[in-house]
XYZ file of C-alpha atoms in Angstrom:
748
model
C -71.543 16.848 50.895
C -67.930 16.284 49.888
C -65.482 14.286 51.975
C -61.900 15.191 51.109
C -58.435 14.243 52.310
C -56.968 17.274 50.569
C -56.709 19.341 53.740
C -53.474 21.314 53.302
C -55.192 24.579 52.326
C -57.436 24.355 55.357
C -54.941 23.793 58.177
C -52.301 25.775 60.027
C -49.981 24.868 62.865
C -50.372 25.967 66.453
C -47.192 28.026 66.069
C -48.358 29.823 62.910
C -48.961 33.521 63.341
C -52.296 35.234 62.863
C -51.298 37.065 59.696
C -50.539 33.726 58.010
C -53.864 32.339 59.213
C -55.692 35.294 57.676
C -53.871 34.739 54.380
C -54.933 31.096 54.327
C -58.544 31.929 55.158
C -58.533 34.418 52.308
C -57.018 31.884 49.901
C -59.141 28.835 50.678
C -62.471 30.730 50.521
C -63.890 28.515 53.296
C -63.811 31.157 56.048
C -62.162 28.732 58.456
C -58.795 27.182 59.288
C -58.221 24.145 61.503
C -55.275 24.326 63.875
C -53.093 21.224 64.248
C -49.848 20.358 65.960
C -46.778 19.570 63.896
C -47.850 15.916 64.133
C -51.333 16.618 62.778
C -53.315 16.439 66.039
C -56.435 18.639 65.830
C -56.297 21.383 68.471
C -58.964 23.839 67.388
C -60.283 26.096 64.648
C -60.068 29.739 63.639
C -62.857 31.358 61.642
C -62.887 34.894 60.345
C -65.342 35.562 63.178
C -62.820 34.317 65.751
C -60.250 36.734 64.360
C -62.709 39.642 64.535
C -63.540 38.746 68.128
C -59.848 38.611 69.017
C -59.197 41.950 67.328
C -62.016 43.682 69.195
C -61.311 42.105 72.593
C -57.510 41.978 72.595
C -55.511 44.550 74.524
C -52.173 43.984 72.802
C -53.001 43.389 69.187
C -50.159 41.689 67.348
C -50.690 39.938 64.012
C -47.593 37.884 64.802
C -49.433 36.314 67.734
C -49.599 32.518 67.564
C -52.635 30.704 66.188
C -53.078 28.754 69.419
C -53.784 31.992 71.285
C -56.679 32.861 68.972
C -58.224 29.486 68.153
C -61.523 28.091 69.344
C -60.746 24.876 71.219
C -64.359 23.651 71.206
C -64.401 22.728 67.537
C -67.137 20.294 66.485
C -65.562 17.125 65.092
C -66.407 13.514 64.229
C -64.520 10.275 63.816
C -63.719 9.129 60.282
C -66.444 6.761 59.104
C -69.289 8.562 60.905
C -72.599 8.129 59.086
C -73.238 10.870 56.512
C -76.670 11.546 57.956
C -75.134 12.387 61.353
C -72.706 14.856 59.802
C -75.366 16.417 57.592
C -77.499 17.228 60.651
C -74.699 19.516 61.871
C -74.694 21.317 58.525
C -78.284 22.333 59.175
C -77.065 24.396 62.158
C -75.101 26.697 59.846
C -71.744 24.893 59.911
C -70.164 24.615 56.438
C -67.071 22.493 57.151
C -66.555 19.686 59.675
C -63.217 18.047 60.566
C -62.978 14.257 60.766
C -60.324 12.706 62.995
C -58.865 9.248 63.526
C -58.834 7.386 66.845
C -55.702 9.286 67.899
C -57.188 12.711 67.244
C -55.288 13.384 64.021
C -57.122 15.450 61.400
C -57.431 13.282 58.297
C -60.512 14.456 56.391
C -62.833 17.413 55.978
C -66.535 17.337 55.167
C -67.869 20.282 53.142
C -71.579 21.019 52.887
C -71.521 23.256 49.828
C -69.563 20.902 47.583
C -70.513 17.728 45.766
C -68.396 14.675 45.268
C -67.200 11.496 46.911
C -64.203 9.221 47.361
C -63.501 5.923 45.669
C -60.819 4.483 47.899
C -58.230 7.257 48.139
C -59.396 8.874 44.898
C -61.465 12.045 45.200
C -64.084 12.654 42.518
C -65.250 16.254 42.535
C -65.037 19.512 40.612
C -61.735 20.220 42.383
C -60.004 16.931 41.595
C -58.383 15.551 38.432
C -60.876 13.765 36.192
C -61.516 10.108 36.946
C -60.592 8.140 33.809
C -62.300 4.822 33.116
C -61.038 2.331 30.551
C -64.171 0.468 29.462
C -63.187 -3.084 28.611
C -66.767 -4.347 28.639
C -66.906 -7.464 26.500
C -63.906 -6.520 24.341
C -62.106 -9.461 25.919
C -64.033 -11.658 23.399
C -64.744 -14.163 26.161
C -61.013 -14.761 26.797
C -59.738 -14.316 30.336
C -56.199 -13.988 28.963
C -57.237 -11.100 26.690
C -59.166 -9.510 29.568
C -55.986 -9.465 31.677
C -53.973 -8.146 28.739
C -56.443 -5.269 28.398
C -56.057 -4.564 32.130
C -52.288 -4.372 31.614
C -52.725 -1.893 28.755
C -55.053 0.217 30.903
C -52.555 0.240 33.769
C -49.799 1.275 31.374
C -51.974 4.185 30.235
C -52.348 5.382 33.862
C -56.140 5.237 33.977
C -57.952 5.252 37.309
C -60.284 2.391 36.636
C -61.013 -0.619 34.401
C -64.656 -1.473 33.853
C -66.442 -4.637 32.835
C -70.041 -5.766 32.384
C -71.989 -8.570 34.035
C -75.255 -10.054 32.766
C -77.411 -12.899 33.905
C -78.796 -13.885 30.521
C -81.632 -15.951 31.967
C -82.833 -13.104 34.186
C -82.157 -10.287 31.737
C -83.651 -11.467 28.444
C -86.956 -13.036 27.618
C -86.758 -16.678 26.634
C -83.621 -16.898 28.848
C -81.550 -15.107 26.263
C -82.077 -17.665 23.518
C -81.644 -16.187 20.060
C -85.150 -15.735 18.737
C -85.230 -16.106 14.950
C -88.241 -13.791 14.851
C -86.421 -10.964 16.691
C -85.167 -7.844 14.927
C -81.802 -8.174 13.243
C -80.134 -5.818 15.743
C -81.376 -7.796 18.740
C -80.313 -11.055 17.104
C -76.819 -9.629 16.483
C -76.493 -8.453 20.109
C -77.655 -11.740 21.584
C -75.307 -13.640 19.288
C -72.327 -11.590 20.484
C -73.276 -11.967 24.153
C -73.710 -15.700 23.836
C -70.199 -16.004 22.382
C -68.206 -13.439 24.372
C -69.425 -13.574 27.977
C -67.021 -14.372 30.809
C -68.388 -16.503 33.613
C -68.899 -14.969 37.043
C -65.860 -16.831 38.350
C -63.732 -15.587 35.439
C -64.849 -11.983 35.927
C -63.999 -12.139 39.622
C -60.559 -13.482 38.731
C -60.060 -10.484 36.407
C -61.276 -8.077 39.127
C -58.692 -9.513 41.503
C -56.040 -9.273 38.800
C -56.825 -5.582 38.299
C -56.470 -4.957 42.033
C -53.112 -6.741 42.043
C -51.975 -4.330 39.315
C -53.012 -1.304 41.346
C -56.051 -0.238 39.309
C -59.647 -0.079 40.528
C -62.065 -2.594 38.936
C -65.668 -1.541 38.379
C -68.559 -3.289 36.730
C -71.902 -2.525 35.114
C -74.627 -4.815 36.466
C -77.268 -5.241 33.798
C -79.742 -6.911 36.144
C -80.554 -7.330 39.829
C -79.070 -10.816 40.004
C -75.728 -9.525 38.702
C -75.822 -6.670 41.227
C -76.317 -9.205 44.001
C -73.255 -11.147 42.832
C -71.138 -7.983 42.636
C -72.242 -6.921 46.122
C -71.205 -10.307 47.499
C -67.821 -9.795 45.836
C -67.424 -6.356 47.398
C -67.452 -4.098 44.344
C -66.632 -0.549 45.480
C -68.728 1.354 42.918
C -70.933 0.767 39.904
C -71.729 2.013 36.426
C -75.274 2.307 35.120
C -75.506 1.808 31.369
C -77.469 4.263 29.255
C -80.006 1.526 28.630
C -80.835 1.437 32.359
C -80.917 5.133 33.190
C -84.726 5.018 33.233
C -84.817 1.627 35.011
C -85.860 2.865 38.443
C -85.879 -0.610 39.949
C -82.180 -1.108 39.157
C -81.302 2.501 40.054
C -82.917 2.090 43.471
C -81.159 -1.216 44.102
C -77.772 0.286 43.259
C -78.499 3.350 45.394
C -79.424 1.137 48.321
C -75.946 -0.392 48.322
C -74.637 2.959 49.562
C -71.902 2.814 46.915
C -71.210 5.698 44.498
C -71.978 5.109 40.827
C -71.808 6.612 37.351
C -74.837 6.993 35.074
C -74.629 7.297 31.301
C -77.434 9.412 29.866
C -77.398 8.166 26.271
C -80.768 7.409 24.692
C -82.564 9.604 27.289
C -84.392 12.850 26.627
C -83.845 15.843 28.865
C -87.157 15.292 30.627
C -86.220 11.656 31.292
C -82.838 12.760 32.635
C -84.501 15.216 35.011
C -86.967 12.560 36.136
C -84.192 10.060 36.903
C -82.149 12.743 38.692
C -85.115 13.650 40.886
C -85.599 9.971 41.690
C -81.926 9.481 42.601
C -81.798 12.644 44.686
C -84.794 11.429 46.615
C -82.803 8.323 47.483
C -79.783 10.374 48.642
C -77.556 8.687 46.075
C -73.926 9.580 45.301
C -73.548 9.613 41.532
C -72.098 11.338 38.476
C -74.002 11.890 35.230
C -72.094 10.999 32.078
C -73.143 12.821 28.926
C -73.299 10.183 26.221
C -74.564 9.480 22.713
C -75.277 5.785 22.247
C -74.541 5.604 18.542
C -71.695 3.257 17.585
C -69.702 5.127 16.357
C -71.160 8.550 17.186
C -70.855 11.103 14.343
C -69.066 14.226 15.540
C -72.083 16.320 14.591
C -74.170 14.358 17.116
C -71.775 14.498 20.077
C -73.168 17.864 21.280
C -70.387 18.255 23.813
C -71.646 21.658 24.994
C -74.596 19.847 26.517
C -72.229 19.025 29.390
C -72.592 22.558 30.751
C -76.387 22.472 30.384
C -76.534 19.023 31.990
C -74.730 20.374 35.037
C -76.907 23.495 35.193
C -80.240 21.723 34.988
C -79.337 18.902 37.403
C -76.863 20.501 39.815
C -74.872 17.255 39.676
C -71.298 16.370 38.843
C -70.976 15.531 35.161
C -68.609 13.552 32.979
C -68.368 12.153 29.489
C -68.730 8.646 28.097
C -67.735 8.616 24.455
C -68.439 6.358 21.498
C -66.947 8.581 18.808
C -63.645 7.817 17.119
C -60.407 9.370 18.340
C -59.473 11.235 21.500
C -60.155 14.907 20.759
C -63.715 14.890 22.166
C -62.947 13.413 25.618
C -59.930 15.702 25.929
C -62.110 18.704 25.076
C -64.730 17.614 27.613
C -62.339 18.542 30.422
C -62.646 22.216 29.511
C -66.442 21.938 29.826
C -66.381 20.508 33.331
C -66.161 16.735 32.911
C -65.045 15.129 36.175
C -65.171 11.593 34.740
C -64.176 10.258 31.322
C -65.002 6.829 29.986
C -63.629 5.380 26.734
C -63.596 1.853 25.367
C -60.313 -0.047 25.019
C -59.393 -2.784 22.546
C -56.322 -4.414 21.060
C -57.831 -4.588 17.558
C -60.603 -2.399 16.153
C -61.395 -5.000 13.481
C -62.513 -7.655 15.985
C -66.129 -8.769 15.946
C -68.485 -6.546 17.916
C -69.714 -2.960 17.748
C -67.667 -1.791 20.747
C -64.340 -2.459 19.019
C -65.185 0.053 16.302
C -65.489 2.863 18.855
C -62.604 1.746 21.050
C -59.131 3.180 21.481
C -56.011 1.153 20.916
C -53.586 1.006 23.878
C -51.294 3.737 22.527
C -54.327 5.959 21.809
C -55.651 5.507 25.342
C -52.239 6.406 26.723
C -52.141 9.555 24.567
C -55.631 10.499 25.718
C -54.707 10.253 29.392
C -51.581 12.357 28.843
C -53.537 15.036 26.989
C -56.346 15.060 29.544
C -53.846 15.660 32.334
C -52.159 18.399 30.314
C -55.478 20.165 29.691
C -56.381 19.883 33.383
C -53.088 21.444 34.321
C -53.546 24.150 31.718
C -57.075 25.088 32.811
C -55.929 26.600 36.093
C -58.597 28.408 38.104
C -61.168 31.148 37.609
C -61.367 31.730 41.364
C -58.307 33.935 41.771
C -56.667 36.867 39.944
C -54.021 36.232 37.318
C -50.491 36.166 38.690
C -47.207 36.327 36.800
C -45.703 32.828 36.884
C -42.109 32.092 37.789
C -41.297 31.277 34.171
C -42.840 34.557 33.013
C -40.881 36.460 35.641
C -37.686 34.949 34.296
C -38.592 35.928 30.741
C -39.710 39.380 31.828
C -36.231 39.900 33.220
C -34.784 39.175 29.770
C -37.419 40.440 27.331
C -39.415 43.261 28.920
C -38.444 46.899 29.432
C -37.485 48.931 32.484
C -37.192 52.512 33.637
C -33.546 53.607 33.394
C -31.682 56.759 34.496
C -30.607 58.933 31.538
C -27.816 60.548 33.587
C -26.341 60.463 37.093
C -28.852 61.370 39.797
C -27.655 62.495 43.227
C -29.246 61.377 46.484
C -31.857 64.004 47.424
C -32.464 65.107 43.836
C -36.052 65.151 42.548
C -36.596 62.577 39.776
C -38.082 64.402 36.792
C -39.436 62.983 33.530
C -36.384 64.087 31.538
C -34.153 61.936 33.796
C -35.944 58.690 32.903
C -36.101 56.567 29.755
C -37.493 53.148 28.849
C -34.987 50.461 27.843
C -34.561 46.699 27.831
C -34.046 44.374 29.647
C -36.819 44.160 32.226
C -34.648 43.890 35.312
C -35.842 47.112 36.913
C -39.052 49.010 37.512
C -41.763 48.323 34.928
C -42.604 51.232 32.547
C -46.182 51.429 33.865
C -44.804 52.885 37.124
C -43.331 55.946 35.375
C -45.893 58.403 36.778
C -45.403 56.966 40.278
C -41.643 57.460 39.993
C -41.586 61.012 38.608
C -41.602 63.553 41.408
C -40.012 61.258 44.003
C -36.877 62.342 45.840
C -33.939 60.010 45.174
C -32.906 58.201 48.373
C -29.666 56.934 46.827
C -27.108 57.904 44.210
C -28.285 56.507 40.873
C -25.669 56.144 38.134
C -26.381 56.882 34.487
C -27.822 53.769 32.798
C -28.892 52.213 36.113
C -32.314 50.723 36.672
C -34.912 52.254 38.917
C -36.584 49.901 41.421
C -39.809 49.789 43.417
C -37.845 50.957 46.455
C -37.270 54.249 44.605
C -41.025 54.758 44.939
C -41.866 53.203 48.307
C -38.557 53.777 50.109
C -35.174 52.081 50.308
C -34.419 48.992 52.359
C -31.082 49.771 53.946
C -28.734 47.019 55.023
C -27.248 47.030 58.503
C -25.640 44.704 61.007
C -27.800 41.667 61.819
C -27.878 39.292 64.749
C -28.300 35.557 64.231
C -27.435 32.600 66.422
C -25.798 30.838 63.472
C -23.403 31.895 60.659
C -25.269 33.830 57.986
C -24.422 35.134 54.538
C -25.873 36.035 51.160
C -25.315 34.937 47.551
C -22.835 37.031 45.551
C -21.048 37.108 42.236
C -17.422 38.159 41.860
C -18.387 41.519 40.360
C -20.756 42.579 43.173
C -18.892 41.001 46.112
C -17.388 44.265 47.417
C -20.625 46.204 47.077
C -22.730 43.549 48.784
C -20.526 43.029 51.860
C -20.039 46.734 52.568
C -21.675 48.165 55.705
C -22.961 44.875 57.093
C -21.651 42.025 59.248
C -21.991 38.935 57.073
C -20.164 35.842 58.341
C -19.633 34.460 54.853
C -20.725 34.740 51.223
C -21.846 32.078 48.773
C -20.323 32.601 45.337
C -22.870 31.654 42.689
C -20.738 30.703 39.721
C -21.794 30.999 36.113
C -19.865 29.039 33.527
C -18.272 32.313 32.414
C -17.078 32.927 35.993
C -15.012 29.762 35.705
C -12.784 31.448 33.143
C -11.845 34.588 35.111
C -8.569 35.368 36.831
C -9.389 35.502 40.553
C -6.609 38.012 41.178
C -8.694 40.577 39.289
C -11.172 40.520 42.192
C -9.104 39.463 45.214
C -5.625 40.650 46.173
C -5.450 39.867 49.884
C -6.786 37.494 52.491
C -10.425 38.176 53.272
C -11.662 38.123 56.859
C -14.914 36.282 56.188
C -15.865 32.756 55.193
C -17.181 31.520 51.869
C -19.053 28.745 50.063
C -19.518 28.039 46.363
C -22.628 27.180 44.377
C -21.605 25.145 41.357
C -23.191 26.069 38.035
C -25.932 23.766 36.826
C -25.809 25.063 33.278
C -22.415 25.024 31.584
C -21.274 26.093 28.132
C -22.996 24.494 25.136
C -26.217 23.923 27.130
C -24.625 21.192 29.236
C -26.699 20.650 32.406
C -24.684 18.887 35.092
C -25.777 15.264 35.488
C -23.612 12.862 37.490
C -25.923 9.927 36.797
C -26.344 10.243 33.042
C -26.720 6.966 31.159
C -24.548 8.452 28.402
C -20.894 7.747 29.358
C -19.597 10.714 27.351
C -22.097 13.100 28.969
C -21.308 11.664 32.402
C -17.551 12.093 31.945
C -18.039 15.677 30.811
C -20.148 16.397 33.919
C -17.446 14.927 36.142
C -14.739 16.994 34.445
C -16.772 20.197 34.802
C -17.438 19.580 38.495
C -13.734 18.912 39.046
C -13.069 22.333 37.517
C -15.459 23.854 40.071
C -13.662 22.021 42.866
C -10.300 23.339 41.656
C -11.643 26.905 41.524
C -12.985 26.510 45.058
C -9.540 25.484 46.264
C -8.072 28.577 44.599
C -10.686 30.764 46.323
C -9.763 29.176 49.632
C -6.370 30.886 49.395
C -8.136 34.253 49.535
C -10.621 33.050 52.189
C -8.425 30.997 54.550
C -10.892 31.327 57.422
C -13.000 28.538 55.885
C -11.910 24.935 56.329
C -13.156 22.485 53.696
C -15.496 25.007 52.013
C -18.947 23.831 50.999
C -19.692 23.369 47.303
C -23.449 23.276 46.663
C -24.161 20.891 43.799
C -27.284 19.905 41.907
C -26.018 16.432 41.140
C -28.490 15.437 38.440
C -31.275 12.920 38.091
C -33.609 15.068 36.008
C -35.599 13.806 33.052
C -37.466 15.889 30.482
C -40.041 13.144 29.769
C -41.319 12.254 33.220
C -40.562 10.688 36.566
C -38.508 7.529 36.252
C -39.523 4.123 37.561
C -38.824 3.750 41.289
C -36.834 0.618 40.560
C -34.266 2.627 38.577
C -33.439 5.082 41.341
C -30.961 2.924 43.272
C -28.722 2.596 40.216
C -28.917 6.348 39.600
C -27.878 7.139 43.165
C -24.986 4.704 42.833
C -23.836 6.423 39.642
C -23.659 9.712 41.538
C -21.713 8.117 44.390
C -19.282 6.527 41.922
C -18.833 9.799 40.024
C -17.998 11.717 43.197
C -15.587 9.006 44.295
C -13.704 9.551 41.017
C -13.125 13.232 41.844
C -10.461 14.856 44.004
C -12.560 16.102 46.917
C -9.730 16.737 49.338
C -10.131 20.136 50.974
C -13.795 20.675 50.031
C -17.209 19.501 51.237
C -19.710 18.471 48.592
C -23.244 19.397 49.648
C -25.841 18.013 47.250
C -28.857 20.287 47.134
C -32.300 18.970 48.003
C -34.384 19.257 44.866
C -37.978 20.079 43.860
C -40.107 17.756 41.709
C -40.040 20.229 38.800
C -36.658 21.966 38.409
C -36.075 25.073 36.332
C -34.922 23.187 33.221
C -37.232 23.770 30.236
C -39.356 26.346 32.068
C -40.233 24.024 34.944
C -41.327 21.200 32.652
C -38.521 18.872 33.588
C -38.898 16.209 36.271
C -36.479 15.595 39.120
C -36.102 12.107 40.509
C -33.234 12.190 43.015
C -32.614 14.055 46.291
C -36.304 14.934 46.408
C -37.442 12.377 49.022
C -36.090 12.673 52.592
C -35.849 8.916 53.120
C -33.827 8.490 49.924
C -31.511 11.336 50.944
C -30.908 9.732 54.342
C -30.171 6.369 52.724
C -27.686 7.931 50.300
C -25.855 9.892 53.003
C -25.574 6.852 55.265
C -23.917 4.905 52.449
C -21.700 7.863 51.458
C -20.762 9.641 54.714
C -18.237 11.917 52.989
C -21.070 13.561 51.010
C -23.372 16.032 52.772
C -26.444 17.951 51.719
C -27.545 21.536 51.307
C -31.101 21.767 52.584
C -32.922 24.127 50.243
C -36.164 25.026 52.019
C -37.835 26.317 48.854
C -37.087 23.139 46.906
C -38.172 20.872 49.745
C -41.348 22.867 50.425
C -42.358 22.382 46.781
C -41.644 18.647 47.088
C -43.761 18.469 50.239
C -46.589 20.347 48.518
C -46.490 17.984 45.548
C -46.231 14.694 47.432
C -48.251 15.658 50.508
C -45.330 15.395 52.928
C -44.813 17.479 56.057
C -41.932 19.941 55.705
C -40.963 19.804 59.367
C -40.758 16.009 59.267
C -38.671 16.280 56.091
C -36.248 18.725 57.739
C -35.920 16.599 60.881
C -35.006 13.533 58.833
C -32.268 15.138 56.720
C -30.872 17.423 59.437
C -28.027 15.068 60.530
C -26.513 15.284 57.035
C -27.126 18.992 56.430
C -24.116 21.354 56.411
C -25.541 24.343 54.551
C -28.964 25.996 54.405
C -30.780 27.892 51.702
C -33.618 29.509 53.648
C -36.229 30.821 51.260
C -39.976 30.559 50.663
C -41.939 28.658 48.017
C -45.484 28.639 46.683
C -47.226 25.567 45.340
C -45.177 22.985 43.468
C -43.160 25.320 41.244
C -43.162 28.780 42.845
C -39.458 28.863 43.648
C -37.614 31.537 45.581
C -40.573 33.827 46.280
C -40.085 36.591 48.815
C -39.769 35.180 52.319
C -43.119 35.274 54.098
C -45.108 35.319 50.843
C -45.322 31.566 50.286
C -46.215 28.325 52.045
C -43.369 27.923 54.561
C -44.299 28.209 58.234
C -41.188 30.126 59.291
C -41.835 30.326 63.056
C -42.124 26.547 63.248
C -39.261 26.000 60.784
C -36.776 28.255 62.544
C -37.648 26.762 65.917
C -36.995 23.280 64.533
C -33.717 24.315 62.885
C -32.507 25.686 66.216
C -33.067 22.204 67.625
C -31.758 19.981 64.825
C -29.237 22.233 62.990
C -28.270 24.808 65.640
C -25.002 26.049 64.093
C -25.528 25.315 60.401
C -24.754 28.296 58.157
C -27.453 29.768 55.945
C -28.162 32.222 53.161
C -31.547 33.675 52.116
C -31.576 32.548 48.486
C -34.285 34.925 47.286
C -34.707 34.958 43.522
C -33.278 38.213 42.109
C -32.468 39.279 45.664
C -29.211 40.857 44.469
C -31.028 43.690 42.678
C -30.489 47.243 43.903
C -27.500 46.313 46.016
C -29.086 43.162 47.455
C -32.297 44.667 48.796
C -34.086 41.309 48.506
C -31.504 39.743 50.816
C -31.702 42.544 53.374
C -35.487 42.306 53.427
C -35.243 38.536 53.987
C -32.721 38.938 56.809
C -35.012 41.519 58.444
C -37.824 38.963 58.337
C -35.769 36.022 59.615
C -34.085 37.956 62.397
C -37.403 37.968 64.282
C -37.152 34.218 64.853
C -33.785 34.162 66.640
């Protein structure tokens, strides 16, 4: 059984529609969705069987019906903390997933029968979670409590999940009370000599455990004897490690299992038959544990690591597996991730030349840090074998520039049959892919297609025609100067949002506008300017900062010039991505306040009279460097509110796609996010998102619950203007925008 707090893929809101519920059931592979209110209160469940029943019994079948009309209200549930044995009895009745609620009825955990794993505090350890990384300090502290704490600090800096130590009661563990027997083998004498010199007392170890907790890292310990286990239980240790030397010590294994705590077992020095025997013993006790493939040679030759045994170990035991390494370097533990390791343990030292065998196989602090970084990169790169390959957002962007499209060789009139001799393949890839050639040939053209123009999917499946739309708030679409006239024709847009490129800043506006326009407008400032300058109003480089300020002032001046042609708009909105990105990682929380102040100071230096600056809410991973940059500011709702309260002249543009990705990444609720920032929001980008970096996907194809969102916006931002900022929505005369408006119009 796996208890997990990662419930997002398994819930929907009462106001979600049935089609979205079906999509989620299909995606999560669990055959069930739990229905909650916008505040997380569990209301019911919907299984694929419930949907079938509703389809066969319903008189007015409508896939846009609300989840609450289909759900089963008699869902079986338990309070968080219910004994595992009680929950497991329900599994025997055929139930695969059970919701766990708090005292107020909020859904906080799910219990899955068909998965293995457990939680250590808030950290999930399972096949579906990031690997649990243990920095083994052991006795590398050399008996010094100061060095032990220093090693904890290094482990924290490396972003490990856990620091581990060892506890021995020498009198109970060794014959002759651990006295160094001159007749003993040389190896035993050497080990006893080291232990006699480099042990920390129980009181000192407990002080180090508490120090680790104060630094935000989990302390664990290996008890080498029953007396040490008793001491650690009295302390309240949350989990244990079983050393390879004790994996066949059934007395100790049973005692650790009886604590009810999860633990990790190294399998070094054990044969396969011994491993299977110990696994059978532990399973009989109902223990929660992970097997760590290990070779107990110090250091282990690469030829003896046998890393592929990880897959066999998992197959023959059916247990979670990990890797505990004694080889030199970091390549082996990093590679273990690709073979299914859910836990990694490596020794840590400050000096590999110190006395003791462990130091020789230990990583230095910078090596441990590199290992953690590479492990996380490999995890991210592994992806999933449970779903078909999809083209990523970065690939889509490159396909636009590098791939090929089907293009008209000559003018084609509406109603004309498209024949093979009218089509050729050319770059770039902004139109219909060449593999659709046979689908295109023979179709009747539903529009006039100019020579050299791209064909689109709508030329195969049918055109999406724009029309007049009805919304209870001002609505518009993104445009460029060159397509403005074409986009606004034959529809009733209230305004347009000019998306400026840095080249657009050089044009003579009179080439495009020669009279007063009857509609409103807004401007989206470029992020990328000439010479690869990405706008950043909080740069630590004064020269870069001044250049960003000067470029934004140019945008402001252009906006004021546009206002002469669009006089209907008072104080036009300028959407700005103000900066705060970093290509190396998320910055320290303590640095954010100064960054926000830099942005406020920069804007105060500009002439903002006659315009409204609306800083765009941002995702955690912006488009810079193919989505591998990190955004630190205007991502968190509470920080946005704080900034706007201090700087009331600055507003925000709520970008739903960006904020959905932030909510997905940080585990926030989008509706709560929107409600918080709504008082400062003057402009909306309404668009869908998928995951943490799927930006601007077609509306209705991502993670946004639009019925609930639009209902909330009617309450908190009733008259705020919006555009559907669909990526590449301008293609084929804006068909992506018209499709989005068709979708959104349903929620008026």
